[in-house]
Coordinates of C-alpha atoms and ligand atoms in Angstrom, one line a residue:
X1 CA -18.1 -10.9 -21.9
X2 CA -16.5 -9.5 -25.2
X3 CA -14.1 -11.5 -27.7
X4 CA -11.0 -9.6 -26.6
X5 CA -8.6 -11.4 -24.8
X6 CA -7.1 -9.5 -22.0
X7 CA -3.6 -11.0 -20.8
X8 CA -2.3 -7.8 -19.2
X9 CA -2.8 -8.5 -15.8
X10 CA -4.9 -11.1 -13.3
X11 CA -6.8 -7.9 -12.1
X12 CA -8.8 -7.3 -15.2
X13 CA -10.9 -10.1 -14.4
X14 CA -15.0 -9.2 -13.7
X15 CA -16.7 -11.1 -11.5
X16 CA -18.8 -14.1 -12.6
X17 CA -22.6 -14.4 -12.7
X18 CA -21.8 -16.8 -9.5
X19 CA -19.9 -14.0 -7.8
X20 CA -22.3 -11.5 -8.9
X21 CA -25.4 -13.2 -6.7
X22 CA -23.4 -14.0 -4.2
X23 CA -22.7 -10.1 -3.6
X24 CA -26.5 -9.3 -4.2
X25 CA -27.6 -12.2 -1.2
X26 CA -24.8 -10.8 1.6
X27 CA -25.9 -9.5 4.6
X28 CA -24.1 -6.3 5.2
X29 CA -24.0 -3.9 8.6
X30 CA -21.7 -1.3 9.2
X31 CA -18.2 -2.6 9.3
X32 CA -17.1 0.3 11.5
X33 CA -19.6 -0.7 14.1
X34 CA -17.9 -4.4 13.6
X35 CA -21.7 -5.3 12.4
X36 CA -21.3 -6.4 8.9
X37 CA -21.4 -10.4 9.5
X38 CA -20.4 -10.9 6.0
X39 CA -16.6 -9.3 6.5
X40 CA -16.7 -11.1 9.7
X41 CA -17.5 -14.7 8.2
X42 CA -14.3 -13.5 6.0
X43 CA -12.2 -12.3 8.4
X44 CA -13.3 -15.9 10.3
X45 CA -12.7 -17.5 7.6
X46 CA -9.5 -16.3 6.4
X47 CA -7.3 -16.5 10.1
X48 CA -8.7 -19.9 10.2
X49 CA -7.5 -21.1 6.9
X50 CA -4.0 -19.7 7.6
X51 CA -4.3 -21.1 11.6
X52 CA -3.3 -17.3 12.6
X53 CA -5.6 -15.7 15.2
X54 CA -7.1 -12.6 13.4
X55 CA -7.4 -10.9 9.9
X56 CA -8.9 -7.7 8.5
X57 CA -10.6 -6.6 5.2
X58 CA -8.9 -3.8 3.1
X59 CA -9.9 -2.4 -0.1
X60 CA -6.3 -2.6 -1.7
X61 CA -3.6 -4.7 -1.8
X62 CA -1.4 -1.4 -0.9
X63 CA -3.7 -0.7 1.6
X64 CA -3.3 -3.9 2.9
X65 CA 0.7 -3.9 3.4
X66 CA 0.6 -0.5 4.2
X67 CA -1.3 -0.7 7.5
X68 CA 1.1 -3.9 8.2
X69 CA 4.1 -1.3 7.7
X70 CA 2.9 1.1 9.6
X71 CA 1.8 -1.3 12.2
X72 CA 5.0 -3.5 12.7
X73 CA 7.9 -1.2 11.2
X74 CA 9.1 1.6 13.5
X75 CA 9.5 4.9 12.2
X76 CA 13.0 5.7 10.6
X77 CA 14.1 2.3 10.4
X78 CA 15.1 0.0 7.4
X79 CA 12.9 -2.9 5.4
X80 CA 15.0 -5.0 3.3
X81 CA 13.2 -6.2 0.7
X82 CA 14.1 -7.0 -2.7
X83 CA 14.8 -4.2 -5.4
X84 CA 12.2 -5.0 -8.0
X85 CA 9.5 -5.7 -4.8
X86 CA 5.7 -4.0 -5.5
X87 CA 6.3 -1.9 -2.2
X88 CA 9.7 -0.5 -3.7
X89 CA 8.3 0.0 -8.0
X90 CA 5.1 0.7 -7.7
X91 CA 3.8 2.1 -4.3
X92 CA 4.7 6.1 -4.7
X93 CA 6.3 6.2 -1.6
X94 CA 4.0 4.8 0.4
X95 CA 6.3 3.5 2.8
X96 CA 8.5 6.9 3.1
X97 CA 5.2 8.8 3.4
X98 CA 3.2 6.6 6.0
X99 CA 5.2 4.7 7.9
X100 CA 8.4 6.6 7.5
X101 CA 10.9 3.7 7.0
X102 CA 13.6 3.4 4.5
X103 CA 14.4 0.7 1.9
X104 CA 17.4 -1.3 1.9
X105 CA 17.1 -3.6 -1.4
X106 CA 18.9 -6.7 -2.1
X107 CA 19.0 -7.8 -5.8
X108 CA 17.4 -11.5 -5.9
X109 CA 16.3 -13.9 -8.4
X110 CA 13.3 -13.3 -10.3
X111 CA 12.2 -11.4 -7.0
X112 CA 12.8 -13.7 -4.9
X113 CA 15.1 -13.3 -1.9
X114 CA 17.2 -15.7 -0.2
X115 CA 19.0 -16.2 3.1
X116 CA 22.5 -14.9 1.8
X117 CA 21.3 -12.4 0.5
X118 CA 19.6 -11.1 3.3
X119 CA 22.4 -11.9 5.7
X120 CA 24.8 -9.7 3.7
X121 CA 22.4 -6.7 3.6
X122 CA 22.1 -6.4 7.7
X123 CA 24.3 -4.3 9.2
X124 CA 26.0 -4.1 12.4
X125 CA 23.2 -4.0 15.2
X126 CA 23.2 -0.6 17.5
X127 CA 24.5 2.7 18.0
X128 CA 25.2 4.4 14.9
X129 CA 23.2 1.8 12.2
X130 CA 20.3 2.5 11.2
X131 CA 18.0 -0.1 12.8
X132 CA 16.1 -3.1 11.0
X133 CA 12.5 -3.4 11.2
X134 CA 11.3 -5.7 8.7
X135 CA 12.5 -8.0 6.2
X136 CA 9.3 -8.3 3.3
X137 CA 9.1 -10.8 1.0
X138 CA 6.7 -11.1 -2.2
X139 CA 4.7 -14.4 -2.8
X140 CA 4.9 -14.4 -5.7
X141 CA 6.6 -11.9 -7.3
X142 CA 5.2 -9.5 -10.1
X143 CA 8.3 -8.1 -11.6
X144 CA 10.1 -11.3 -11.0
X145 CA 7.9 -13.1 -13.1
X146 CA 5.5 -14.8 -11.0
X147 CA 8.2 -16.8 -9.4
X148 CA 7.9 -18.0 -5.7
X149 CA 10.1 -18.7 -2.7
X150 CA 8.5 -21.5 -1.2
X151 CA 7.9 -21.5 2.6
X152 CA 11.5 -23.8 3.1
X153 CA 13.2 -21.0 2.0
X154 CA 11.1 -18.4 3.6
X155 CA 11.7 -20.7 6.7
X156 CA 15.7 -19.7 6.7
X157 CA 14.5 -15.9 6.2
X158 CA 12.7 -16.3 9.6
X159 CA 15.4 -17.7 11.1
X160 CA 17.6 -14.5 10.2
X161 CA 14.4 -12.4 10.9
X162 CA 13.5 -14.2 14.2
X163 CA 17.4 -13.9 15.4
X164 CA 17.0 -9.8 14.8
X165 CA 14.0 -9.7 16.6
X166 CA 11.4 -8.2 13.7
X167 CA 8.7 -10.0 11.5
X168 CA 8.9 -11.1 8.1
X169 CA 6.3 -9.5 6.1
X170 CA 4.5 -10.9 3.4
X171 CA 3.4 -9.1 -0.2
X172 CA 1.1 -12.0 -0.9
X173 CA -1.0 -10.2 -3.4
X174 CA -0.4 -13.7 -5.2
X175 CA 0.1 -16.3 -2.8
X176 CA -2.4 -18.4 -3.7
X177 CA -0.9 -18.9 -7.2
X178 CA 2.1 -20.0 -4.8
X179 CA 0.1 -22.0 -2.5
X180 CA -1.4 -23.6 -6.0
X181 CA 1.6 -24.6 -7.5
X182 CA 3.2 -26.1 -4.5
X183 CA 5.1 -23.6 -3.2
X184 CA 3.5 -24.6 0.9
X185 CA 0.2 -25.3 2.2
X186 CA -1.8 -22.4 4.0
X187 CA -1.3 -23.3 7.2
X188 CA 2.6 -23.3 6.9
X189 CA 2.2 -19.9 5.2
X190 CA 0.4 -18.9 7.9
X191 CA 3.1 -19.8 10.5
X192 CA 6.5 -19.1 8.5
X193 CA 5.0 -15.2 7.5
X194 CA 5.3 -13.2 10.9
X195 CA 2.1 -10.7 9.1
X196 CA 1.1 -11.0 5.8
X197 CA -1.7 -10.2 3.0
X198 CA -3.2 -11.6 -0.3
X199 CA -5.8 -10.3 -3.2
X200 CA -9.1 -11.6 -3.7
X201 CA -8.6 -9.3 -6.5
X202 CA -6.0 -10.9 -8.8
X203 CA -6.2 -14.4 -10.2
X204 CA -8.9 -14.9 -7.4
X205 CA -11.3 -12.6 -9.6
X206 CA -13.3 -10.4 -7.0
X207 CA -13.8 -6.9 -7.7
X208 CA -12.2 -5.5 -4.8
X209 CA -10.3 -6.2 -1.6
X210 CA -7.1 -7.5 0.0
X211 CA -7.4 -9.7 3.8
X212 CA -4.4 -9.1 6.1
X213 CA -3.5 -12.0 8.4
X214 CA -1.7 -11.3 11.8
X215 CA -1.7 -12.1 15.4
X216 CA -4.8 -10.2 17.0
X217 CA -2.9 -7.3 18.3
X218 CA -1.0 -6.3 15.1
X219 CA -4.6 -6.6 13.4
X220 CA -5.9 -4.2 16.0
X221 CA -3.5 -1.5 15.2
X222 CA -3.6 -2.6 11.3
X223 CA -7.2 -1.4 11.9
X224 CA -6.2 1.6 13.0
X225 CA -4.1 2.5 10.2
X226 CA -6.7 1.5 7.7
X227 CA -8.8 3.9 9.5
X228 CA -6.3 6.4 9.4
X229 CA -5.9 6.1 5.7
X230 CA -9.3 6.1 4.8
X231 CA -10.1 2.5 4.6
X232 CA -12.4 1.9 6.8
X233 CA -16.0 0.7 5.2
X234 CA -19.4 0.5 6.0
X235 CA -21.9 -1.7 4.6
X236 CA -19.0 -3.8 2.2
X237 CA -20.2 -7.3 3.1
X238 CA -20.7 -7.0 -0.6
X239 CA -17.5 -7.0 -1.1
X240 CA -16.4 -9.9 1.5
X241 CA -19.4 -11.9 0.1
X242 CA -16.8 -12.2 -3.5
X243 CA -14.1 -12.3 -1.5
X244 CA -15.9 -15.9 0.3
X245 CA -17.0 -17.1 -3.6
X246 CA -13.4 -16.6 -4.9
X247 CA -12.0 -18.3 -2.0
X248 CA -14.3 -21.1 -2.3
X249 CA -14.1 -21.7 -6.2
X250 CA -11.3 -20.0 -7.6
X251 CA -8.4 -21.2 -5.8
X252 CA -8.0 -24.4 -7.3
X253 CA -8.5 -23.5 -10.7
X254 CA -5.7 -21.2 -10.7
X255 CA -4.2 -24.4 -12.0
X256 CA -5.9 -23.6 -14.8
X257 CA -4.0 -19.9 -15.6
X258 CA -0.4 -21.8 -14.6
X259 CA -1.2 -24.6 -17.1
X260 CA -2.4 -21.9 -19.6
X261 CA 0.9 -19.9 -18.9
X262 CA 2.9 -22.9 -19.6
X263 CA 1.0 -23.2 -22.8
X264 CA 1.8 -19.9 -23.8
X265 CA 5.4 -19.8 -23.0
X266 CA 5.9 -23.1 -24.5
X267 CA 4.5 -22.1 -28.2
X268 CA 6.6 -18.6 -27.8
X269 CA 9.8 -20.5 -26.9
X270 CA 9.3 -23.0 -29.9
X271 CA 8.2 -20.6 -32.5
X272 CA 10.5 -17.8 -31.7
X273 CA 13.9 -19.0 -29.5
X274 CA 15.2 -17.0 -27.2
X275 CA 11.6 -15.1 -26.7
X276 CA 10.9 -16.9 -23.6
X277 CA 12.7 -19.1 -20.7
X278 CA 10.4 -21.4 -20.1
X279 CA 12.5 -22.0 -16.3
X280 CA 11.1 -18.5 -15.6
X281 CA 7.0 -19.8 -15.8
X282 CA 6.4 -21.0 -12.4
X283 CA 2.8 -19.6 -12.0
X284 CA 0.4 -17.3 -13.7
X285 CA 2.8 -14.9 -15.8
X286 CA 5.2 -15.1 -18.7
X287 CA 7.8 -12.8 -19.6
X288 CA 8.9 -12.3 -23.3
X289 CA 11.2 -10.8 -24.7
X290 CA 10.5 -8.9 -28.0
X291 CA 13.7 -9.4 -29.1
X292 CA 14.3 -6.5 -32.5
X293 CA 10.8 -5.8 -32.6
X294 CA 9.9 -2.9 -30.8
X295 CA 7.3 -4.2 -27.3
X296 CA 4.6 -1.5 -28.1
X297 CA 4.5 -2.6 -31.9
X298 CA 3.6 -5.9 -30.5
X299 CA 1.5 -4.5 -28.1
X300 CA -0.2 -2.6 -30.9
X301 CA -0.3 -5.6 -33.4
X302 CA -1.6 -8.1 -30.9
X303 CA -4.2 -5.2 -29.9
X304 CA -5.8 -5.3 -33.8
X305 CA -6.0 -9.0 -33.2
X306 CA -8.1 -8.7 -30.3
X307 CA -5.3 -9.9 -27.8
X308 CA -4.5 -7.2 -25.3
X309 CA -0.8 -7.2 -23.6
X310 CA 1.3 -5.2 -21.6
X311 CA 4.6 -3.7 -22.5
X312 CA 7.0 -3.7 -19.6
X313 CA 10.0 -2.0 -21.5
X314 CA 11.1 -1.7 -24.8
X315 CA 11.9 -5.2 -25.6
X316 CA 9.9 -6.7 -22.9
X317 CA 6.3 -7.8 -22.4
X318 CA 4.0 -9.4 -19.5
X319 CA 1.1 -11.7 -20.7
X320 CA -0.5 -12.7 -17.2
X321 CA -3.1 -15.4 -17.7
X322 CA -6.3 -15.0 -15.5
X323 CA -9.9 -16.6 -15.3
X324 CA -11.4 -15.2 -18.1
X325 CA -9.2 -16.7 -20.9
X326 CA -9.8 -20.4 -21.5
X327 CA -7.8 -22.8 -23.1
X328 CA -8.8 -22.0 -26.9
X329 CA -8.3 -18.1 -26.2
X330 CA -5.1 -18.9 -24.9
X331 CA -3.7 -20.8 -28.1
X332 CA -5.4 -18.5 -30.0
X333 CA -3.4 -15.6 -28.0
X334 CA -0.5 -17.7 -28.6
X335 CA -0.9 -17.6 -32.6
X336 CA -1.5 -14.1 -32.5
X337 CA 1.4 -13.1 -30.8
X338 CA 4.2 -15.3 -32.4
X339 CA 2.7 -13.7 -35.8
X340 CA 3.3 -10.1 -33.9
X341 CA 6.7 -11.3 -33.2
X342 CA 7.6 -11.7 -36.5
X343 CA 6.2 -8.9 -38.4
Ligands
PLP401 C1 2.9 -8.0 -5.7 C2 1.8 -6.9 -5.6 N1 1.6 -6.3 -4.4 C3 0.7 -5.4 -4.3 C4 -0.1 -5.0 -5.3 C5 -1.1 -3.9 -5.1 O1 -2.4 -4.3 -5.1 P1 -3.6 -3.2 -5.3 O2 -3.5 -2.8 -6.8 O3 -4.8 -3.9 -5.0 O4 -3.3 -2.1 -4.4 C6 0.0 -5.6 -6.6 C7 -0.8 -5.2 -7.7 O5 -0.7 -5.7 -8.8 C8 1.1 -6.6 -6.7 O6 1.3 -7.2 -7.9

């Protein structure tokens, strides 16, 4: 471990010495034979947590809602999802490129959709509109500031997605930070999301991998997609084997990064008002506003310091708390950064 501390994102994490042997003990086989028993036990594992029938093993979050895209959305139809989404910012066309459907974004709040929303972005059903295929949520949201719907209100997104006949998708590279902070228990996750995904490799801390979560024949065609693109593995038990650790220790403490986050957005929003809203902090993230002083001075300042954080505009920055920043490295962060702020 070095003495920096790394707030720009949950993924920078490395895996512990516990996630480490854990990896170096799995039994592996070849995953495209079906014969790695480690994947398995996840895949198991993970559809049983969720009370969904089947799930599958991806390298990448992307990956992940990708193959669910491709899968469930028909060619040359519309996802509505919300402007600011992952799959819209950050996925270079994946969704044009792969599974050839088009956007239709709704502006939410903090990332979030809602049920009005939603309703006043269908349009007419038939003959000339283009069709829906999916409405796709994100639990929780990056660019929205680590907010999250909560499964009552993903429950009245159903309802609208369930009365046009196509599945709710879920971007739940976070959802355990969701799950953690009360946003719904697994198991109604698991039946209010038609298909959905999460990261072992965000606040979770494994190395690598995403676990999809759908009925067993939109897995089976998921699988072929992942194929398709590439993502089919061999011998990565290794991989599920940090993917089981995470799951088994690090869910809870993600209580830890929220009540770190709070922290940190609390000393900000005392020592410099108007830096951050502290009604914005539900989870592991906090947005602040640089105000006059210029994001990457801060980012530069806060860098001498040994506190590492990400610019996300000119004005703007992301500190994402994650498992390798404790308590003292987080008020210590927290000093750092209001000095940075007022140079
Ligand atoms: C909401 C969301 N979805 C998807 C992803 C993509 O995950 P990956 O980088 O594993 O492809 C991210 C990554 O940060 C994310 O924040």
């Amino acid at each position: 471990m070095t003495d920096v501390i790394d707030l720009r994102s949950d993924t920078v994490t490395r895996p512990t010495d516990g996630m480490r042997r854990a990896m170096a003990a799995a039994e592996v086989g070849d995953d495209v034979y079906g014969e790695d028993p480690t994947i398995n036990a996840l895949e198991e594992e993970v559809a049983d947590r969720f009370g969904r029938e089947a799930a599958m093993l991806t390298p990448t979050g992307i990956m992940a809602s990708q193959t669910l895209l491709a899968a469930l959305c028909p060619r040359g139809s519309e996802l509505i999802c919300e402007s600011n989404a992952h799959l819209v910012a950050y996925e270079v066309g994946a969704a044009a490129l792969i599974a050839a459907v088009q956007f239709r974004t709704v502006d939410g709040d903090a990332g979030r959709l809602g049920a009005a929303a939603v309703e006043g972005a269908l349009r007419p059903d038939g003959f000339p509109y283009t069709p829906l295929g999916m409405i796709s949520v994100e639990e929780t949201t990056n660019r929205g500031g680590g907010a999250f719907h909560g499964v009552d209100t993903l429950r009245e997104i159903r309802t609208i997605a369930d009365a046009r006949g196509v599945p709710l998708h879920g971007d739940g590279a976070r959802l355990f930070n969701a799950i953690v902070a009360g946003g719904g228990d697994e198991r109604a996750y698991g039946q209010v999301l038609s298909a959905f995904s999460f990261c072992l490799s965000k606040g979770l801390g494994a190395p690598v991998g995403s676990v999809v979560v759908a009925d067993a024949d939109v897995i089976a065609e998921a699988r072929l997609w992942r194929r398709r693109l590439g993502g089919a593995m061999r011998q990565a038990g290794v991989l599920a084997a940090a993917g089981r650790y995470a799951l088994e220790h690090h869910v809870d403490r993600l209580a830890d990064d929220h009540a770190n986050a709070r922290v940190l957005a609390t000393r900000l929003a005392e020592a410099v008002p108007g830096s951050v809203d502290l009604r914005s902090v539900a989870t592991n993230m906090v947005y602040v506003d640089t105000g006059a002083v210029p994001a990457a001075q801060v980012v530069e300042h806060a860098r001498d310091k040994g506190v590492r954080v990400g610019a996300m505009g000119d004005h703007l920055l992301r500190l994402v708390t994650n498992l390798e920043v404790d308590a003292d490295e987080t008020r210590r962060a927290a000093d750092v950064l209001v000095a940075a702020l007022a140079v």
